């Protein structure tokens, strides 16, 4: 048995983590046939053909769009794209794999030697990417429908959907870094349109390797693989649990095994699934039905032109050139759709403080409002032109902040915010006489506050301001209200 028993090492232990991500490649059709890859709402076994059912004699045809998308991913991850790569058969037997093998890549993948920038607690560093290769997804076993009869059913809609495996170097040293690696990776995949990155739907899956070793090399623990983690939070929790389990084992002189463990989310623990000895021997060999690929430099250059500005660069530009706070620049770049909406809304106006005002309204009010309506992060209840006009009305003091929030909530589809403000009678009072009238009424309604203020309690003006604002329906600017009250209070 492959295990390590040890005396607790004298040197400090460090944790070593490497992640393997499987991401479905966003394509119209499957990897080797013309079946639609968009099977999310389909009846079982309706997106299938001879090829993805693995019927004898059916021949695969390479999906060029999938190959180019994986190369684009590799370029976004700073990978080298070798001139030559090939497909290999990975052989194993499982009910969701009709052919008895997966077409994958073994020793010559599409992309190698990349890197990914991650930031944890304000510290930025680079984690290595060993390789990105293409393979095909398997079918799915469905246990719940026929569970009563003790049956499992097979749905092959997913069989043959293009999948890329992104193998990270064992460069990560904490569970927090592992989580941040996944966040950064998914953000890139979504930004370049390579994958939906949707973890709940299984379009983005992660396995982790973790071990502990002594800083001085006097002890190297066996590598433990963890599976079954269905969210970024689960990855972080599973790695934290496993890090502690392994460190305690070492401290107590207990045995550690090279094994695969499954994360049990409900209990917050990992449990042993199989030892290294039981691991598969996949008997890889070159796929005889597909020719090797020669990747021309012209193709790589033309794909590189489609990568576009990466989220981390856009985030830096938002801070450096638009004057946004670092945290807002990061928030706006969690999804490309949000960053695009923001840039449309500012429409090139980078004047002092303006982008930050638009960012405040977008992040706090518009997106907050969208959340209360159950909209997705990159769906918006108004369009970018409406947001721009709304902010401009506030900047131009034609709407108070309070009134603008009401306009936002009441705005009809494609209605101009100024038209809505007029319809709702919310345009700011620029009539000083009307503000003075409201202030007089407020003073009459709150004689105690007036007396307090005149006896030296300056804070009492707050009550009068609130009362005046109420009487103007939130349409008066706070500065105007204060000035009007002060002039009246100091009259006598
Ligand atoms: Zn098919």
Coordinates of C-alpha atoms and ligand atoms in Angstrom, one line a residue:
X1 CA 0.0 0.0 0.0
X2 CA 1.3 3.4 -1.0
X3 CA 1.4 5.3 2.3
X4 CA 3.5 7.5 4.4
X5 CA 4.0 7.1 8.1
X6 CA 6.2 9.6 9.8
X7 CA 7.4 11.2 12.9
X8 CA 6.1 14.8 12.9
X9 CA 8.7 16.7 11.0
X10 CA 10.7 19.4 12.7
X11 CA 10.3 21.9 9.9
X12 CA 7.1 23.9 9.3
X13 CA 4.5 22.2 7.0
X14 CA 3.2 23.8 3.9
X15 CA 0.2 22.9 1.9
X16 CA 0.4 22.1 -1.9
X17 CA -2.8 22.3 -4.0
X18 CA -3.4 21.8 -7.7
X19 CA -6.7 22.1 -9.5
X20 CA -8.1 20.3 -12.5
X21 CA -11.1 22.0 -14.1
X22 CA -13.4 20.5 -16.7
X23 CA -15.4 23.2 -18.5
X24 CA -17.9 22.5 -21.3
X25 CA -16.9 24.4 -24.4
X26 CA -19.6 26.7 -25.6
X27 CA -20.4 25.5 -29.1
X28 CA -23.6 25.0 -31.2
X29 CA -22.9 21.3 -31.9
X30 CA -21.2 18.5 -30.2
X31 CA -17.5 17.6 -30.6
X32 CA -17.7 14.9 -33.2
X33 CA -21.2 15.1 -34.6
X34 CA -23.8 17.7 -35.6
X35 CA -26.2 17.1 -32.7
X36 CA -27.1 20.3 -30.8
X37 CA -24.9 20.9 -27.7
X38 CA -27.7 22.9 -26.1
X39 CA -29.5 20.1 -24.3
X40 CA -30.4 21.8 -21.0
X41 CA -34.2 21.7 -21.4
X42 CA -34.4 18.7 -23.7
X43 CA -36.1 15.4 -23.1
X44 CA -33.6 12.6 -22.4
X45 CA -31.9 11.0 -25.4
X46 CA -33.3 13.5 -28.0
X47 CA -29.9 15.1 -28.9
X48 CA -28.3 11.9 -30.1
X49 CA -27.1 10.3 -33.3
X50 CA -25.0 7.3 -34.4
X51 CA -21.8 9.0 -33.5
X52 CA -22.6 10.2 -30.0
X53 CA -24.5 6.9 -29.2
X54 CA -21.2 5.1 -30.1
X55 CA -22.9 2.8 -32.7
X56 CA -20.4 0.5 -34.6
X57 CA -19.1 2.0 -37.8
X58 CA -20.0 5.7 -36.9
X59 CA -17.1 8.0 -37.6
X60 CA -16.3 11.2 -35.7
X61 CA -15.9 14.6 -37.5
X62 CA -13.9 17.2 -35.7
X63 CA -15.7 20.4 -34.5
X64 CA -13.5 23.3 -35.7
X65 CA -15.3 25.8 -33.5
X66 CA -14.5 23.8 -30.4
X67 CA -10.8 23.5 -31.3
X68 CA -10.6 27.3 -31.9
X69 CA -12.4 28.0 -28.7
X70 CA -9.9 25.9 -26.7
X71 CA -7.0 27.6 -28.5
X72 CA -8.5 31.0 -27.6
X73 CA -8.7 29.8 -24.0
X74 CA -5.1 28.8 -24.1
X75 CA -4.1 32.2 -25.4
X76 CA -6.1 34.0 -22.7
X77 CA -4.2 31.8 -20.2
X78 CA -0.8 32.7 -21.6
X79 CA -0.2 29.2 -23.0
X80 CA 2.0 28.1 -25.9
X81 CA 0.1 26.5 -28.7
X82 CA 2.3 23.8 -30.2
X83 CA 2.3 23.3 -34.0
X84 CA 1.1 19.7 -33.7
X85 CA -1.3 17.8 -31.5
X86 CA -3.3 14.6 -31.7
X87 CA -6.3 12.9 -30.2
X88 CA -6.1 9.8 -28.0
X89 CA -8.5 7.2 -26.8
X90 CA -9.0 7.0 -23.0
X91 CA -10.5 3.6 -22.4
X92 CA -12.7 2.6 -19.5
X93 CA -16.0 1.0 -18.9
X94 CA -18.9 2.9 -17.4
X95 CA -22.7 2.9 -18.3
X96 CA -22.7 6.6 -19.3
X97 CA -19.9 6.0 -21.9
X98 CA -21.4 4.2 -24.9
X99 CA -18.2 3.8 -27.0
X100 CA -16.2 2.4 -24.0
X101 CA -13.7 5.2 -24.6
X102 CA -13.5 8.9 -24.5
X103 CA -11.7 10.8 -27.3
X104 CA -9.2 12.9 -25.3
X105 CA -5.6 14.1 -25.6
X106 CA -2.8 12.3 -23.8
X107 CA 0.8 13.4 -24.4
X108 CA 0.3 16.2 -27.0
X109 CA -2.4 18.6 -25.9
X110 CA -3.6 21.8 -27.7
X111 CA -2.2 24.3 -25.1
X112 CA 0.8 24.0 -22.7
X113 CA 2.8 26.1 -20.2
X114 CA 0.3 28.9 -19.3
X115 CA -0.4 31.0 -16.2
X116 CA -3.2 32.7 -14.4
X117 CA -3.0 35.8 -12.3
X118 CA -4.8 35.6 -8.9
X119 CA -5.2 38.1 -6.1
X120 CA -5.7 37.1 -2.5
X121 CA -5.9 39.7 0.3
X122 CA -4.6 42.4 -2.0
X123 CA -1.5 40.3 -3.0
X124 CA -1.3 39.4 -6.7
X125 CA 0.6 36.4 -7.9
X126 CA 0.7 34.0 -10.8
X127 CA -0.3 30.3 -10.7
X128 CA 1.0 28.0 -13.5
X129 CA -1.3 26.2 -16.0
X130 CA 0.2 22.9 -17.1
X131 CA -2.0 22.3 -20.0
X132 CA -5.4 22.8 -21.6
X133 CA -6.7 19.9 -23.7
X134 CA -9.9 19.0 -25.4
X135 CA -12.0 15.9 -24.8
X136 CA -15.7 14.9 -25.0
X137 CA -18.3 14.7 -22.2
X138 CA -20.0 11.5 -21.2
X139 CA -23.7 10.8 -20.8
X140 CA -25.4 11.0 -17.5
X141 CA -26.9 8.4 -15.2
X142 CA -30.4 9.3 -13.9
X143 CA -31.1 7.5 -10.7
X144 CA -34.2 9.3 -9.3
X145 CA -36.9 8.5 -11.9
X146 CA -36.9 4.7 -11.7
X147 CA -35.4 4.5 -8.2
X148 CA -38.4 2.8 -6.9
X149 CA -37.8 -0.1 -9.2
X150 CA -34.0 -0.2 -8.4
X151 CA -33.1 1.0 -11.8
X152 CA -30.7 3.6 -13.2
X153 CA -31.4 5.2 -16.6
X154 CA -28.9 6.7 -19.0
X155 CA -29.4 10.0 -20.8
X156 CA -26.9 10.5 -23.6
X157 CA -27.8 14.1 -24.6
X158 CA -24.5 15.2 -22.9
X159 CA -22.5 12.4 -24.6
X160 CA -20.0 14.0 -27.0
X161 CA -20.4 17.6 -25.8
X162 CA -17.0 19.3 -26.1
X163 CA -15.2 19.6 -22.8
X164 CA -11.8 21.2 -22.0
X165 CA -9.7 20.1 -19.2
X166 CA -7.6 22.9 -17.7
X167 CA -4.8 21.4 -15.5
X168 CA -3.2 23.7 -13.0
X169 CA 0.3 23.4 -11.6
X170 CA 0.5 22.4 -7.9
X171 CA 1.3 26.1 -7.2
X172 CA -1.5 27.0 -4.8
X173 CA -0.8 27.1 -1.1
X174 CA -4.1 27.8 0.6
X175 CA -7.8 27.0 0.1
X176 CA -8.5 30.7 -0.4
X177 CA -6.0 30.8 -3.3
X178 CA -7.7 27.8 -4.8
X179 CA -11.1 29.5 -4.7
X180 CA -9.6 32.7 -6.1
X181 CA -8.0 30.6 -8.9
X182 CA -11.4 29.3 -9.8
X183 CA -13.1 32.7 -9.7
X184 CA -10.3 34.2 -12.0
X185 CA -10.4 31.2 -14.4
X186 CA -14.2 31.3 -14.7
X187 CA -14.2 35.0 -15.3
X188 CA -11.8 34.6 -18.2
X189 CA -13.8 31.7 -19.7
X190 CA -17.0 33.7 -19.6
X191 CA -15.4 36.9 -20.9
X192 CA -14.0 35.2 -24.0
X193 CA -17.2 33.2 -24.6
X194 CA -15.5 29.9 -24.1
X195 CA -17.9 28.4 -21.5
X196 CA -20.9 29.4 -19.5
X197 CA -18.9 28.4 -16.4
X198 CA -22.2 27.4 -14.8
X199 CA -21.2 25.1 -11.9
X200 CA -24.8 24.2 -10.9
X201 CA -25.5 22.9 -14.4
X202 CA -22.3 20.9 -14.5
X203 CA -20.7 23.1 -17.2
X204 CA -17.7 23.8 -14.9
X205 CA -16.4 21.1 -12.6
X206 CA -13.4 21.0 -10.4
X207 CA -11.2 18.2 -8.8
X208 CA -8.4 19.1 -6.5
X209 CA -5.1 17.5 -5.4
X210 CA -3.8 18.4 -2.0
X211 CA -0.8 17.3 0.1
X212 CA 1.3 18.7 2.8
X213 CA 5.1 18.8 3.0
X214 CA 7.9 20.1 5.1
X215 CA 9.3 23.5 4.0
X216 CA 12.8 21.9 4.1
X217 CA 11.8 18.9 2.1
X218 CA 12.4 16.4 5.0
X219 CA 8.8 15.2 4.6
X220 CA 6.6 14.9 1.5
X221 CA 3.0 13.7 2.1
X222 CA 1.1 11.6 -0.5
X223 CA -1.2 13.4 -2.9
X224 CA -4.9 13.1 -2.1
X225 CA -7.5 13.8 -4.9
X226 CA -10.8 15.3 -3.8
X227 CA -14.0 15.0 -5.9
X228 CA -17.7 15.9 -5.6
X229 CA -17.4 19.6 -5.0
X230 CA -20.3 21.4 -6.5
X231 CA -19.6 25.1 -5.8
X232 CA -16.6 27.4 -5.2
X233 CA -17.5 27.4 -1.6
X234 CA -17.5 23.6 -1.4
X235 CA -14.0 23.6 -3.0
X236 CA -12.7 26.0 -0.3
X237 CA -14.4 24.1 2.5
X238 CA -13.2 20.7 1.3
X239 CA -9.6 21.9 1.0
X240 CA -9.7 23.5 4.4
X241 CA -11.1 20.2 5.9
X242 CA -8.5 18.2 4.1
X243 CA -5.6 20.5 5.0
X244 CA -6.4 20.2 8.7
X245 CA -7.0 16.4 8.4
X246 CA -3.6 15.9 6.8
X247 CA -1.7 18.2 9.1
X248 CA -3.2 16.5 12.2
X249 CA -2.3 13.1 10.8
X250 CA 1.3 14.2 10.4
X251 CA 1.4 15.8 13.8
X252 CA 0.0 12.6 15.4
X253 CA 2.4 10.3 13.4
X254 CA -0.6 8.7 11.6
X255 CA -0.5 7.2 8.1
X256 CA -1.6 9.2 5.1
X257 CA -2.5 7.4 1.8
X258 CA -2.4 8.4 -1.8
X259 CA -6.1 8.1 -2.5
X260 CA -9.3 9.7 -3.9
X261 CA -11.7 11.2 -1.4
X262 CA -15.2 12.5 -1.9
X263 CA -16.5 15.7 -0.4
X264 CA -19.7 15.2 1.6
X265 CA -21.1 18.7 1.7
X266 CA -23.9 18.1 4.2
X267 CA -21.5 16.7 6.8
X268 CA -18.6 19.0 5.8
X269 CA -16.1 16.1 5.6
X270 CA -14.1 14.1 3.0
X271 CA -14.4 10.3 2.9
X272 CA -12.1 7.8 1.2
X273 CA -13.4 6.5 -2.1
X274 CA -10.6 4.5 -3.5
X275 CA -6.9 4.0 -3.0
X276 CA -4.3 4.6 -5.7
X277 CA -4.1 0.9 -6.5
X278 CA -7.7 0.8 -7.6
X279 CA -7.2 3.8 -10.0
X280 CA -7.9 3.2 -13.7
X281 CA -5.4 2.3 -16.2
X282 CA -6.8 4.0 -19.3
X283 CA -4.6 2.3 -21.9
X284 CA -4.4 5.5 -24.0
X285 CA -3.6 5.1 -27.6
X286 CA -3.8 7.5 -30.6
X287 CA -7.3 7.9 -32.0
X288 CA -7.3 6.0 -35.4
X289 CA -10.4 7.7 -36.7
X290 CA -9.1 11.3 -36.5
X291 CA -6.0 12.8 -38.1
X292 CA -3.5 14.7 -36.0
X293 CA -3.9 18.5 -36.1
X294 CA -1.3 20.9 -37.5
X295 CA -2.0 24.2 -36.0
X296 CA -0.8 27.0 -38.3
X297 CA 0.7 30.2 -36.9
X298 CA -1.8 32.1 -39.1
X299 CA -4.7 30.4 -37.3
X300 CA -3.2 31.1 -33.9
X301 CA -2.7 34.8 -34.8
X302 CA -6.2 35.2 -36.1
X303 CA -7.6 33.6 -32.9
X304 CA -5.4 35.8 -30.7
X305 CA -7.1 38.8 -32.4
X306 CA -10.5 37.6 -31.0
X307 CA -9.4 37.3 -27.3
X308 CA -10.1 40.9 -26.6
X309 CA -9.4 42.8 -23.4
X310 CA -9.1 40.4 -20.5
X311 CA -11.1 41.1 -17.3
X312 CA -8.0 41.7 -15.2
X313 CA -6.7 44.3 -17.7
X314 CA -10.1 46.0 -18.0
X315 CA -10.4 46.2 -14.2
X316 CA -7.0 47.9 -14.1
X317 CA -8.0 50.3 -16.8
X318 CA -11.3 51.2 -15.0
X319 CA -9.3 52.1 -11.9
X320 CA -6.4 53.9 -13.7
X321 CA -8.1 55.7 -16.5
X322 CA -11.7 56.2 -15.2
X323 CA -10.7 56.9 -11.6
X324 CA -12.9 54.2 -10.1
X325 CA -12.2 52.7 -6.7
X326 CA -10.4 49.4 -6.9
X327 CA -13.3 47.5 -5.4
X328 CA -15.8 49.0 -7.8
X329 CA -13.5 48.3 -10.8
X330 CA -13.4 44.7 -9.6
X331 CA -17.2 44.4 -9.0
X332 CA -18.0 45.8 -12.5
X333 CA -15.7 43.2 -14.0
X334 CA -17.2 40.1 -12.4
X335 CA -19.1 39.7 -15.6
X336 CA -18.3 41.0 -19.0
X337 CA -22.0 42.0 -19.5
X338 CA -21.8 44.4 -16.4
X339 CA -18.6 46.0 -17.6
X340 CA -20.0 46.5 -21.1
X341 CA -23.2 48.0 -19.7
X342 CA -21.1 50.4 -17.6
X343 CA -19.0 51.5 -20.5
X344 CA -22.1 52.1 -22.7
X345 CA -23.6 54.1 -19.9
X346 CA -20.7 56.5 -19.5
X347 CA -20.5 56.8 -23.3
X348 CA -16.9 58.0 -23.3
X349 CA -17.4 60.7 -20.6
X350 CA -14.4 60.2 -18.4
X351 CA -14.6 63.7 -16.8
X352 CA -13.6 63.9 -13.2
X353 CA -15.8 61.8 -10.9
X354 CA -18.5 61.0 -13.6
X355 CA -17.6 57.3 -14.1
X356 CA -17.6 56.8 -10.4
X357 CA -21.1 58.4 -10.1
X358 CA -22.4 56.1 -12.9
X359 CA -20.7 53.1 -11.1
X360 CA -22.4 54.0 -7.8
X361 CA -25.8 54.1 -9.4
X362 CA -25.2 50.9 -11.4
X363 CA -23.8 48.9 -8.5
X364 CA -26.0 50.1 -5.7
X365 CA -29.3 51.1 -7.2
X366 CA -29.7 49.5 -10.6
X367 CA -28.3 46.1 -9.6
X368 CA -29.9 46.2 -6.2
X369 CA -33.2 46.8 -7.9
X370 CA -32.5 44.0 -10.4
X371 CA -31.8 41.6 -7.5
X372 CA -35.1 42.4 -5.8
X373 CA -36.7 41.4 -9.1
X374 CA -34.8 38.1 -9.2
X375 CA -32.8 39.1 -12.3
X376 CA -29.4 37.6 -13.2
X377 CA -26.2 39.5 -12.5
X378 CA -25.9 40.7 -16.0
X379 CA -29.5 41.5 -16.7
X380 CA -30.6 45.1 -16.1
X381 CA -34.1 46.6 -15.4
X382 CA -33.2 49.6 -17.5
X383 CA -31.0 50.2 -20.5
X384 CA -27.6 52.0 -20.5
X385 CA -29.0 55.1 -22.1
X386 CA -31.6 55.4 -19.3
X387 CA -29.0 55.1 -16.7
X388 CA -26.9 57.8 -18.3
X389 CA -29.8 60.2 -18.5
X390 CA -30.8 59.4 -14.9
X391 CA -27.3 60.2 -13.6
X392 CA -27.1 63.3 -15.7
X393 CA -30.3 64.6 -14.2
X394 CA -28.8 64.1 -10.7
X395 CA -25.5 65.6 -11.7
X396 CA -27.4 68.6 -13.2
X397 CA -29.4 68.9 -9.9
X398 CA -32.7 68.4 -11.8
X399 CA -33.4 65.4 -9.7
X400 CA -32.5 64.8 -6.1
X401 CA -31.0 61.4 -5.2
X402 CA -34.3 60.4 -3.5
X403 CA -36.4 61.4 -6.5
X404 CA -34.0 59.6 -8.9
X405 CA -34.5 56.4 -6.9
X406 CA -38.3 56.8 -7.3
X407 CA -37.9 57.4 -11.1
X408 CA -35.7 54.3 -11.3
X409 CA -38.4 52.2 -9.7
X410 CA -41.3 53.7 -11.7
X411 CA -39.5 53.9 -15.1
X412 CA -41.4 52.2 -18.0
X413 CA -39.6 50.2 -20.6
X414 CA -37.7 52.6 -22.9
X415 CA -39.2 55.7 -21.1
X416 CA -36.8 58.6 -20.8
X417 CA -36.1 59.3 -17.1
X418 CA -36.8 63.1 -17.6
X419 CA -40.2 62.2 -19.1
X420 CA -40.8 59.9 -16.1
X421 CA -39.7 62.5 -13.6
X422 CA -42.2 65.0 -15.2
X423 CA -45.0 62.4 -15.3
X424 CA -44.3 61.7 -11.6
X425 CA -43.9 65.4 -10.7
X426 CA -40.5 64.7 -9.3
X427 CA -38.3 67.3 -11.1
X428 CA -36.4 69.3 -8.6
X429 CA -37.7 72.6 -7.4
X430 CA -35.6 75.3 -8.7
X431 CA -38.1 77.8 -7.5
X432 CA -36.7 79.3 -4.3
X433 CA -40.1 80.8 -3.3
X434 CA -41.6 77.3 -3.3
X435 CA -38.8 76.0 -1.1
X436 CA -39.2 78.9 1.3
X437 CA -43.0 78.3 1.5
X438 CA -42.3 74.6 2.4
X439 CA -39.7 75.7 5.0
X440 CA -42.2 78.1 6.6
X441 CA -44.9 75.4 6.7
X442 CA -42.4 73.0 8.3
X443 CA -41.5 75.6 11.0
X444 CA -45.1 76.1 11.8
X445 CA -45.6 72.4 12.1
X446 CA -42.6 71.9 14.4
X447 CA -42.5 74.8 16.8
X448 CA -40.5 72.8 19.3
X449 CA -37.7 72.3 16.8
X450 CA -37.7 76.0 16.0
X451 CA -37.5 76.9 19.7
X452 CA -34.7 74.3 20.2
X453 CA -32.7 75.7 17.4
X454 CA -33.1 79.3 18.5
X455 CA -32.0 78.3 22.1
X456 CA -28.7 77.1 20.6
X457 CA -29.4 73.5 19.7
X458 CA -28.1 73.5 16.2
X459 CA -28.9 69.9 15.6
X460 CA -32.6 70.6 15.7
X461 CA -32.4 71.9 12.1
X462 CA -32.3 68.2 11.1
X463 CA -35.9 67.7 12.1
X464 CA -36.9 70.8 10.2
X465 CA -35.1 69.7 7.1
X466 CA -36.8 66.3 7.2
X467 CA -40.2 68.0 7.6
X468 CA -39.5 70.5 4.7
X469 CA -38.2 67.7 2.4
X470 CA -41.4 65.8 3.1
X471 CA -43.5 68.8 2.2
X472 CA -41.6 69.1 -1.2
X473 CA -42.1 65.4 -1.9
X474 CA -38.3 64.9 -1.9
X475 CA -38.0 67.3 -4.9
X476 CA -35.9 70.0 -3.2
X477 CA -32.1 69.9 -2.9
X478 CA -30.9 69.5 0.6
X479 CA -28.6 72.5 0.3
X480 CA -31.5 74.7 -0.9
X481 CA -33.6 73.5 2.0
X482 CA -30.9 74.2 4.6
X483 CA -30.3 77.7 3.2
X484 CA -34.0 78.5 3.2
X485 CA -34.4 77.3 6.8
X486 CA -31.4 79.2 8.1
X487 CA -32.5 82.4 6.5
X488 CA -36.0 82.1 8.1
X489 CA -34.7 80.9 11.5
X490 CA -32.2 83.8 11.7
X491 CA -34.8 86.4 10.7
X492 CA -36.1 87.2 14.1
Ligands
LIG1 ZN1 -24.7 13.1 -32.1

